[in-house]
């Protein structure tokens, strides 16, 4: 076939256009705005070492489940059972540790394994029954929360199980979830005077909570899988048009089930980190986290109807959430305002995202 | 006579109480263009969706190169080199040209838990294959949603051609194409036939069908009166069959009326 003449209608893509094409653009500009706002309005302690670790921890916790929620949303599903799964996983681990007298590492691994099975069950019910994930995962929101409360009351007498504060100092696996990283660095920074010390001589920041590491590792892994693997392509196609995907042999159902399992895994990581960082489990842990993770993913550019989204965007969305939810404390404005503000950020970011997406993808 | 690349024997497909196909038999030889003709709702798409592994037949059998096959999914058919352009194209608008092109058939390298998607190779092939069909995709990372209907159709065809090593099934592939692009696609199909690929071609355009078809099978409300070769039918007769595919005598009568009324 003869060479096709160059089409003169094409202009070169500018860097700006290339940047604007990224699905996480809305989240990044939102984050810049939010940071500017709090830099101006909040007291400088918000950006002291201690303040930063404070909101980074909140962002990291949410980031862990925002990542899995984002992948699920790209695949055309979402998981409302995340919050209950967090409470459930933590309670399972705590009860095993306290009442079955198993070591912390075994309790954690068993808790995660049980959650993986539940994730598989949720995903399988979703794809086999054909019921929307809204219904199936909403059912598990209640089932898991109920199971958490019931089991805690039956075994423990109250919905709060404590006494695990020491585990992270003696158990490597518990430390991997509830411990800190970079303690040596913090001590050193304090010694050379870069980090303030408390009156008793310990640095104001003793280290970074492991959940932040988990968030970054899980986020980097998910972003890589999404962009550079066959499974990533299947995730996009499963959410973009499941019928078209099936017609070219993409195992859509298997993809979705695996993502529900991954979602349960991320929730159990969150649960384990909370239990072993604070040394206790509580039946109400993780409440509302399902919505917060969806908010983070949506701010990050994910489309509720599937087929589009960004892991980096979801992480930035989680960062915005962390900054906003913790930042109010430093502004002197009553903390109760934060939800109103967050709702507005959500709306603004999504409107922006919608505009960008329409221009980029031509899909209305 | 050589073994047909695909043979359909007594194929029947019911959707609940709807009879979409009833006892349909046909053969597809390597290196022929076999046109499938019939009214709207005649069962053409159902037939090819069954051949492509999307539907399981209610009764009857499909033979691939003489051996019976039972496709559990479209992947099974693709593995044998049977690729399809569906009437609705089967593309994902939010995904890029490259990602659509290789959807479900990604070139990969094994890497621990995952199969790495060889994207630079995929980009190059997608671009080259689109070039062959006459579309210069400047940017294969461009989402399908920004392409015109004709460009999308060309992409769907290019994709099927690339993966349809033995059999290519085209369900109204030229419906959204302009004159230049249509002749390009038809010439392309003719070239693939000469390379020995068996092609099932569905169209409502009699000129296209007669221009390219070697044999013609008519479907009429899920049944087939049979297959005709090019030598057995004139273009007018073909036109009659395509206009409805009813019983031949009936049809001729009808058409003379209709043709007069509408002209
Ligand atoms: N999944 C399905 N469920 C129920 N009925 C179906 C299904 N698919 C097809 N049918 C029915 O089978 C019949 C044949 O449909 P089919 O799509 O094969 O027609 P067609 O020949 O491709 O028509 P057209 O020229 O309009 O594309 C129609 O009556 C249709 O309603
Ligand atoms: Mg059809």
XYZ file of C-alpha atoms and ligand atoms in Angstrom:
659
model
C 0.000 0.000 0.000
C 1.334 3.425 -0.875
C 2.531 5.765 1.835
C -0.164 7.895 3.349
C 0.448 11.607 3.012
C 1.037 13.378 6.308
C -2.137 14.819 7.639
C -1.693 18.550 7.974
C -4.500 18.845 10.537
C -2.295 17.603 13.324
C -0.482 20.158 15.393
C 2.193 19.137 17.811
C 1.053 18.176 21.281
C 2.310 20.736 23.728
C 3.639 19.833 27.135
C 0.665 21.629 28.628
C -1.738 19.486 26.656
C 0.162 16.362 27.648
C -0.122 17.362 31.307
C -3.786 18.248 30.997
C -4.428 14.795 29.616
C -3.415 13.151 32.888
C -6.467 11.972 34.850
C -4.909 13.117 38.145
C -4.594 16.762 37.012
C -7.703 17.801 38.927
C -6.408 16.247 42.128
C -2.955 17.767 41.783
C -4.279 21.282 41.204
C -6.739 20.751 44.050
C -3.894 19.704 46.315
C -1.876 22.793 45.384
C -4.865 25.003 46.180
C -5.513 23.289 49.496
C -1.864 23.555 50.512
C -1.748 27.250 49.630
C -4.911 27.840 51.593
C -3.637 26.150 54.731
C -0.193 27.700 54.387
C -1.931 31.060 54.571
C -4.686 30.310 57.055
C -3.272 27.714 59.453
C -0.765 28.246 62.206
C 2.814 27.284 61.250
C 2.707 24.309 63.624
C 0.695 22.506 60.935
C 3.855 22.420 58.856
C 6.188 21.593 61.728
C 7.638 18.083 61.698
C 5.014 16.879 64.102
C 2.166 18.484 62.228
C 3.313 17.050 58.924
C 3.580 13.523 60.323
C 0.137 13.972 61.801
C -1.665 14.689 58.524
C 0.608 12.398 56.529
C -0.490 9.534 58.777
C -4.153 10.272 58.141
C -3.428 10.540 54.404
C -1.401 7.332 54.471
C -4.147 5.374 56.200
C -6.726 6.553 53.720
C -4.274 6.126 50.849
C -3.997 2.400 51.496
C -7.701 1.853 50.857
C -8.004 4.623 48.249
C -5.594 2.662 46.062
C -7.703 -0.486 46.078
C -10.939 1.463 45.796
C -9.496 3.267 42.774
C -8.588 0.030 40.979
C -12.046 -1.362 41.697
C -13.686 1.790 40.387
C -11.642 1.667 37.200
C -12.863 -1.915 36.792
C -16.432 -0.635 37.108
C -17.102 -1.680 40.708
C -16.716 -0.216 44.152
C -16.525 -1.623 47.630
C -18.688 -0.241 50.418
C -17.552 -2.951 52.816
C -14.043 -1.476 53.200
C -14.795 0.387 56.417
C -16.421 -2.595 58.075
C -13.622 -4.825 56.813
C -11.120 -2.572 58.603
C -12.952 -2.936 61.907
C -13.526 -6.638 61.328
C -9.908 -7.463 60.467
C -8.612 -5.552 63.481
C -11.096 -7.276 65.777
C -10.238 -10.733 64.435
C -6.549 -10.081 65.045
C -7.130 -8.676 68.524
C -9.423 -11.504 69.592
C -7.041 -14.151 68.280
C -4.176 -12.458 70.079
C -5.940 -11.974 73.361
C -8.279 -14.945 73.600
C -6.683 -17.659 71.468
C -3.268 -16.777 72.860
C -1.617 -16.951 69.454
C 1.430 -14.782 68.811
C 0.851 -11.412 67.187
C 2.353 -12.428 63.855
C 0.041 -15.438 63.585
C -2.976 -13.341 64.564
C -2.139 -10.807 61.861
C -1.564 -13.379 59.133
C -4.729 -15.259 60.084
C -6.721 -12.017 60.112
C -5.438 -11.082 56.666
C -6.143 -14.583 55.339
C -9.725 -14.466 56.605
C -10.214 -11.072 54.972
C -8.836 -12.336 51.663
C -11.389 -15.158 51.751
C -14.149 -12.666 52.505
C -12.990 -10.463 49.638
C -13.148 -13.470 47.365
C -16.636 -14.255 48.632
C -17.861 -10.690 48.068
C -16.388 -10.579 44.573
C -17.743 -13.974 43.654
C -21.240 -13.128 44.856
C -21.055 -9.896 42.875
C -20.091 -11.493 39.557
C -22.107 -14.701 39.920
C -25.355 -13.095 41.048
C -25.066 -10.150 38.687
C -26.328 -7.900 41.488
C -24.711 -4.449 41.468
C -21.720 -4.029 43.750
C -23.670 -1.312 45.565
C -26.066 -3.936 46.933
C -23.599 -6.737 47.551
C -20.977 -4.628 49.300
C -23.619 -2.675 51.222
C -24.851 -5.988 52.577
C -21.317 -6.814 53.702
C -20.951 -3.369 55.229
C -23.655 -4.451 57.679
C -22.734 -8.117 57.938
C -19.091 -7.449 58.782
C -19.821 -4.606 61.181
C -22.413 -6.759 62.891
C -20.050 -9.716 63.102
C -17.382 -7.465 64.592
C -19.642 -6.134 67.320
C -21.202 -9.501 68.100
C -17.909 -11.349 68.342
C -16.339 -8.626 70.475
C -19.293 -8.605 72.892
C -19.434 -12.368 73.132
C -15.762 -12.961 73.768
C -14.664 -9.768 75.403
C -17.775 -8.364 77.019
C -17.180 -4.954 75.472
C -16.597 -3.736 71.928
C -13.146 -2.499 72.779
C -10.211 -4.941 73.043
C -7.009 -3.494 74.462
C -3.689 -4.705 75.763
C -1.681 -5.033 72.590
C 0.551 -2.027 72.985
C 3.653 -4.097 73.657
C 3.282 -6.403 70.667
C 4.976 -4.083 68.205
C 8.092 -3.960 70.362
C 8.475 -7.718 70.520
C 6.975 -9.029 67.303
C 8.519 -8.274 63.908
C 5.275 -8.680 61.976
C 3.355 -6.471 64.409
C 6.106 -3.875 64.040
C 5.796 -4.133 60.274
C 2.228 -2.867 60.585
C 2.033 -0.838 63.777
C 5.631 0.266 64.189
C 7.624 3.183 62.921
C 10.372 3.579 60.393
C 13.312 5.966 60.495
C 13.549 6.225 64.260
C 17.348 6.418 64.084
C 17.145 9.240 61.560
C 14.763 11.167 63.792
C 17.031 10.772 66.822
C 19.985 11.912 64.774
C 18.087 14.885 63.362
C 17.139 15.842 66.910
C 20.722 15.514 68.062
C 22.020 17.863 65.393
C 19.188 20.221 66.260
C 17.083 19.960 63.101
C 14.217 18.382 64.985
C 12.871 19.801 68.223
C 12.939 17.762 71.406
C 10.318 17.383 74.060
C 11.276 18.378 77.622
C 12.062 14.720 78.407
C 14.633 14.588 75.600
C 12.795 12.509 72.978
C 12.341 14.105 69.556
C 8.888 15.544 68.730
C 8.729 13.003 65.935
C 10.081 9.573 66.787
C 9.611 8.099 63.309
C 7.207 7.649 60.406
C 4.301 5.259 61.007
C 4.578 2.108 58.895
C 1.169 2.766 57.356
C 2.776 5.543 55.297
C 5.272 3.041 53.936
C 2.468 0.591 53.191
C 0.580 3.315 51.385
C 3.531 4.205 49.190
C 4.435 0.587 48.437
C 0.854 -0.463 47.671
C 0.315 2.711 45.644
C 3.480 2.283 43.596
C 2.655 -1.365 42.991
C -0.904 -0.626 41.902
C 0.158 2.250 39.652
C 2.732 0.019 38.007
C 0.310 -2.856 37.512
C -2.285 -0.530 36.048
C 0.047 1.125 33.575
C 2.485 -1.577 32.602
C 0.925 -5.023 32.886
C -1.595 -7.090 31.027
C -3.747 -7.184 34.156
C -3.784 -3.382 34.102
C -5.151 -3.383 30.583
C -7.792 -5.861 31.686
C -8.797 -3.602 34.580
C -9.383 -0.679 32.204
C -11.303 -2.791 29.713
C -13.429 -4.544 32.363
C -14.702 -1.165 33.527
C -14.713 0.602 30.165
C -16.966 -1.889 28.396
C -17.247 -5.377 29.906
C -19.065 -6.743 26.869
C -16.376 -5.584 24.458
C -13.719 -6.867 26.832
C -15.315 -10.317 27.045
C -15.641 -10.456 23.269
C -11.861 -10.339 22.938
C -11.286 -12.856 25.692
C -10.654 -10.680 28.748
C -11.701 -12.686 31.850
C -13.739 -9.794 33.214
C -15.239 -11.648 36.168
C -11.908 -13.021 37.339
C -10.400 -9.539 37.163
C -13.165 -8.141 39.337
C -12.956 -10.920 41.908
C -9.227 -10.395 42.228
C -9.734 -6.703 42.810
C -12.288 -7.379 45.551
C -9.692 -9.632 47.183
C -7.123 -6.853 46.865
C -9.588 -4.415 48.403
C -10.057 -6.728 51.393
C -6.285 -7.075 51.673
C -5.782 -3.313 51.809
C -8.533 -2.998 54.414
C -6.862 -5.644 56.570
C -3.506 -3.850 56.276
C -5.246 -0.715 57.531
C -6.875 -2.717 60.323
C -3.627 -4.367 61.415
C -1.763 -1.067 61.403
C -4.384 0.577 63.605
C -4.578 -2.290 66.075
C -0.851 -2.576 66.602
C -0.068 1.107 66.473
C -2.656 2.075 69.078
C -2.575 -1.253 70.897
C -6.302 -1.816 70.760
C -9.149 -2.856 68.523
C -12.543 -1.241 68.560
C -15.688 -2.478 66.863
C -16.353 0.962 65.421
C -12.986 1.315 63.680
C -13.102 2.178 60.014
C -16.570 3.679 60.020
C -17.179 5.894 56.975
C -13.856 4.846 55.486
C -15.653 3.332 52.508
C -16.939 6.759 51.545
C -13.696 8.520 52.295
C -11.827 6.109 50.028
C -14.363 6.652 47.261
C -14.009 10.410 47.732
C -10.226 10.150 47.438
C -10.473 8.027 44.294
C -13.036 10.338 42.710
C -11.050 13.481 43.533
C -8.158 11.618 41.941
C -10.025 11.344 38.657
C -11.737 7.970 38.910
C -15.059 7.693 37.146
C -17.975 6.169 39.093
C -19.083 4.378 35.942
C -15.688 2.759 35.446
C -12.986 2.622 32.829
C -11.064 5.679 33.921
C -8.959 6.732 36.875
C -5.510 7.046 38.349
C -3.790 5.517 41.347
C -1.545 8.548 41.750
C -4.672 10.682 41.640
C -6.297 8.603 44.386
C -3.189 9.038 46.550
C -3.268 12.795 45.996
C -6.962 12.657 46.843
C -6.073 10.931 50.114
C -3.458 13.607 50.768
C -6.044 16.343 50.252
C -8.302 14.523 52.675
C -5.530 14.261 55.266
C -4.606 17.915 54.976
C -8.183 19.161 55.091
C -9.358 16.900 57.914
C -6.354 17.704 60.113
C -5.728 21.244 58.911
C -8.827 22.778 60.453
C -7.443 22.079 63.869
C -4.558 24.437 63.099
C -6.681 27.232 61.655
C -8.633 27.897 64.813
C -11.838 27.379 62.838
C -14.089 24.834 64.482
C -13.182 21.320 63.252
C -16.798 20.530 62.474
C -16.472 22.670 59.372
C -14.117 20.250 57.762
C -16.803 18.038 56.275
C -18.477 20.988 54.588
C -15.178 22.084 53.162
C -14.352 18.560 52.058
C -17.683 18.204 50.298
C -16.970 21.408 48.392
C -13.480 20.207 47.457
C -15.037 16.986 46.201
C -17.564 18.819 44.041
C -14.998 21.233 42.668
C -12.455 18.556 41.843
C -15.033 16.361 40.160
C -16.376 19.188 38.007
C -12.847 19.971 36.948
C -12.112 16.294 36.281
C -15.240 15.936 34.180
C -14.221 18.857 31.966
C -10.731 17.486 31.500
C -11.963 13.996 30.764
C -14.451 15.170 28.170
C -11.838 17.106 26.332
C -9.289 14.342 26.494
C -11.381 11.275 25.762
C -14.235 12.686 23.738
C -16.619 10.655 25.927
C -19.549 12.568 27.384
C -12.524 -30.876 -2.402
C -10.323 -29.370 0.332
C -11.527 -29.315 3.928
C -13.417 -26.127 4.734
C -11.713 -23.971 7.336
C -15.063 -23.641 9.090
C -18.079 -25.855 8.671
C -21.385 -25.262 10.390
C -23.791 -28.205 10.615
C -27.373 -27.862 11.652
C -26.676 -24.902 13.903
C -29.618 -23.883 16.059
C -29.702 -21.051 18.553
C -32.637 -20.160 20.750
C -32.801 -17.243 23.148
C -35.501 -18.422 25.519
C -38.445 -18.871 23.178
C -36.940 -16.693 20.429
C -35.598 -18.779 17.562
C -32.609 -16.827 16.276
C -31.138 -19.637 14.162
C -32.769 -22.881 13.042
C -30.781 -25.686 11.422
C -28.267 -23.503 9.590
C -25.470 -25.173 7.637
C -22.693 -23.507 5.690
C -19.000 -23.834 4.918
C -16.173 -21.362 4.691
C -13.172 -22.216 2.539
C -9.722 -20.791 2.975
C -9.162 -17.973 0.521
C -12.788 -17.095 -0.118
C -14.997 -14.191 0.756
C -18.287 -15.611 1.909
C -21.052 -13.035 2.105
C -23.807 -13.483 4.659
C -26.989 -11.834 3.518
C -30.366 -11.232 5.065
C -32.858 -8.831 6.503
C -32.544 -7.058 9.810
C -33.043 -9.597 12.552
C -32.401 -12.510 10.208
C -29.816 -13.948 12.570
C -26.585 -12.928 10.838
C -25.002 -11.421 13.922
C -26.160 -14.338 16.037
C -24.515 -16.756 13.626
C -21.187 -14.992 13.636
C -21.268 -14.409 17.380
C -21.630 -18.155 17.757
C -18.726 -18.756 15.392
C -16.667 -16.294 17.418
C -17.357 -18.053 20.711
C -19.728 -15.487 22.239
C -22.771 -17.742 22.169
C -23.039 -21.440 22.676
C -25.230 -23.157 20.093
C -28.460 -24.736 21.300
C -27.881 -27.571 18.833
C -25.664 -28.391 15.898
C -21.929 -28.343 15.557
C -19.048 -26.228 14.357
C -16.033 -27.827 12.716
C -12.722 -26.046 12.439
C -10.522 -27.554 9.723
C -12.585 -30.697 9.884
C -12.527 -31.141 13.659
C -15.498 -30.370 15.893
C -14.865 -27.474 18.267
C -16.818 -26.163 21.254
C -15.849 -22.605 22.099
C -16.223 -21.743 25.754
C -15.257 -18.119 25.210
C -14.167 -15.719 22.469
C -10.586 -16.357 23.566
C -10.890 -19.957 22.328
C -11.897 -18.784 18.867
C -9.163 -16.156 18.807
C -6.626 -18.789 19.782
C -7.520 -20.663 16.593
C -7.063 -17.493 14.568
C -10.741 -16.609 14.191
C -11.105 -12.859 14.676
C -14.266 -10.803 14.467
C -15.311 -7.243 13.854
C -18.639 -6.937 15.627
C -21.413 -4.710 14.435
C -20.925 -2.558 17.554
C -17.154 -2.741 16.985
C -16.324 -3.922 20.504
C -14.009 -1.033 21.330
C -13.685 0.769 24.661
C -13.991 4.539 24.077
C -12.093 5.568 27.202
C -9.080 3.478 26.282
C -6.272 4.408 23.923
C -5.843 3.106 20.392
C -2.954 0.916 21.475
C -4.751 -0.491 24.519
C -7.842 -1.235 22.447
C -5.845 -2.842 19.697
C -4.279 -5.385 22.024
C -7.147 -5.762 24.490
C -7.229 -9.403 25.580
C -4.258 -10.269 23.332
C -1.471 -8.262 24.918
C 2.123 -9.026 23.997
C 3.770 -9.819 27.322
C 6.930 -10.795 29.117
C 6.664 -12.844 32.283
C 7.706 -10.988 35.403
C 7.225 -12.720 38.763
C 3.524 -12.350 39.575
C 2.534 -10.310 36.556
C 2.773 -10.330 32.826
C 4.402 -7.121 31.685
C 2.606 -5.454 28.807
C 5.188 -4.757 26.102
C 3.876 -1.343 25.332
C 6.523 -0.052 22.965
C 6.047 -3.083 20.757
C 2.276 -2.695 21.028
C 2.505 0.977 20.039
C 4.626 0.201 17.009
C 2.406 -2.633 15.773
C -0.813 -0.690 16.333
C 0.592 2.213 14.347
C 1.824 0.015 11.513
C -1.395 -1.967 11.246
C -3.458 1.223 11.187
C -1.171 2.552 8.485
C -1.871 -0.546 6.377
C -5.577 0.151 6.451
C -5.012 3.765 5.545
C -5.259 5.602 8.845
C -2.291 7.557 10.079
C -2.700 7.525 13.837
C -0.506 10.325 15.005
C -0.734 9.267 18.599
C -1.619 5.696 19.525
C -2.150 6.835 23.121
C -5.142 8.839 21.952
C -8.439 7.559 23.402
C -10.858 5.977 20.923
C -13.536 8.427 22.039
C -11.779 11.196 20.138
C -11.761 9.285 16.849
C -14.367 9.508 14.109
C -16.773 6.635 13.474
C -14.859 5.619 10.365
C -11.538 5.673 12.142
C -12.973 3.467 14.875
C -14.322 1.039 12.330
C -10.936 0.948 10.637
C -9.304 0.263 13.973
C -11.681 -2.607 14.690
C -10.937 -4.071 11.265
C -7.183 -3.601 11.575
C -7.271 -5.316 14.954
C -9.247 -8.289 13.654
C -7.006 -8.593 10.601
C -3.953 -8.653 12.804
C -5.312 -11.438 15.007
C -7.389 -13.296 12.410
C -4.667 -15.528 11.059
C -7.125 -18.013 9.517
C -10.618 -16.582 9.582
C -11.831 -13.029 9.569
C -15.454 -12.263 10.354
C -16.713 -8.812 9.442
C -20.201 -7.716 10.561
C -21.105 -4.712 8.397
C -17.573 -3.367 8.481
C -18.123 -0.563 6.004
C -21.337 0.929 7.365
C -19.619 4.028 8.766
C -17.019 4.452 6.058
C -16.774 6.980 3.282
C -16.121 6.061 -0.335
C -12.327 6.226 -0.189
C -12.086 4.318 3.073
C -14.605 1.719 1.906
C -12.699 0.932 -1.259
C -9.551 0.746 0.800
C -11.159 -1.790 3.143
C -12.613 -3.817 0.262
C -9.261 -3.925 -1.492
C -7.678 -4.905 1.779
C -10.176 -7.745 2.213
C -9.480 -8.935 -1.331
C -5.778 -8.998 -0.609
C -6.296 -11.015 2.566
C -8.393 -13.494 0.617
C -5.537 -13.926 -1.843
C -3.292 -14.649 1.107
C -5.524 -17.602 1.947
C -7.624 -16.243 4.785
C -11.264 -17.257 4.934
C -13.529 -14.236 5.277
C -17.160 -14.017 6.325
C -18.529 -10.695 5.218
C -21.875 -9.277 6.282
C -23.183 -6.296 4.416
C -26.428 -4.728 3.319
C -24.738 -3.127 0.334
C -25.277 -5.281 -2.724
C -22.549 -3.593 -4.725
C -20.004 -4.327 -2.047
C -21.203 -7.891 -1.707
C -21.155 -8.600 -5.407
C -17.852 -6.840 -5.869
C -16.063 -8.906 -3.300
C -18.061 -12.065 -2.588
C -17.190 -15.509 -3.937
C -20.178 -17.246 -2.399
C -23.322 -16.019 -0.736
C -25.402 -17.491 2.048
C -28.815 -16.081 2.693
C -30.427 -16.061 6.102
C -34.139 -15.606 6.405
C -35.719 -15.459 9.851
C -33.051 -17.751 11.218
C -33.203 -20.305 8.409
C -31.132 -20.590 5.272
C -32.293 -21.592 1.803
C -28.655 -22.360 1.039
C -25.403 -21.072 -0.371
C -24.895 -19.796 -3.904
C -21.754 -19.213 -5.848
C -21.124 -16.073 -7.788
C -21.631 -17.956 -11.041
C -25.106 -19.086 -9.989
C -26.571 -15.661 -9.310
C -26.582 -12.398 -11.143
C -26.273 -9.171 -9.288
C -29.982 -8.544 -9.676
C -30.860 -11.901 -8.207
C -28.513 -11.166 -5.372
C -30.173 -7.856 -4.839
C -33.455 -9.666 -4.585
C -32.094 -12.034 -1.994
C -30.665 -9.221 0.043
C -33.816 -7.209 -0.059
C -35.427 -9.731 2.226
C -34.303 -13.245 1.585
C -37.862 -14.562 1.437
C -38.864 -17.457 -0.764
C -37.510 -16.725 -4.173
C -40.727 -16.683 -6.152
C -42.435 -14.586 -3.535
C -39.568 -12.225 -3.521
C -39.350 -11.618 -7.231
C -42.989 -10.706 -7.312
C -42.663 -8.452 -4.299
C -39.659 -6.737 -5.626
C -41.070 -5.853 -8.982
C -43.904 -4.111 -7.147
C -41.728 -2.506 -4.539
C -39.134 -1.456 -7.029
C -41.745 0.225 -9.167
C -43.399 1.945 -6.278
C -40.223 3.250 -4.798
C -38.582 4.408 -8.014
N -29.081 -12.035 23.337
C -30.265 -12.124 22.749
N -31.371 -12.353 23.484
C -32.584 -12.472 22.893
N -32.783 -12.345 21.581
C -31.720 -12.126 20.785
C -30.409 -11.994 21.326
N -29.570 -11.771 20.299
C -30.308 -11.751 19.185
N -31.603 -11.975 19.461
C -32.681 -12.037 18.490
O -32.293 -12.877 17.445
C -32.726 -12.364 16.195
C -31.575 -12.249 15.231
O -30.756 -11.150 15.619
P -29.411 -10.783 14.883
O -28.769 -9.700 15.661
O -28.628 -11.998 14.661
O -29.908 -10.193 13.487
P -29.074 -9.612 12.263
O -29.315 -10.501 11.119
O -27.665 -9.410 12.658
O -29.763 -8.212 12.002
P -29.142 -6.800 11.546
O -29.032 -6.824 10.075
O -30.161 -5.824 11.985
O -27.840 -6.633 12.234
C -33.410 -11.038 16.484
O -34.807 -11.251 16.457
C -32.968 -10.698 17.863
O -33.966 -9.999 18.572
Mg -26.478 -7.783 12.930
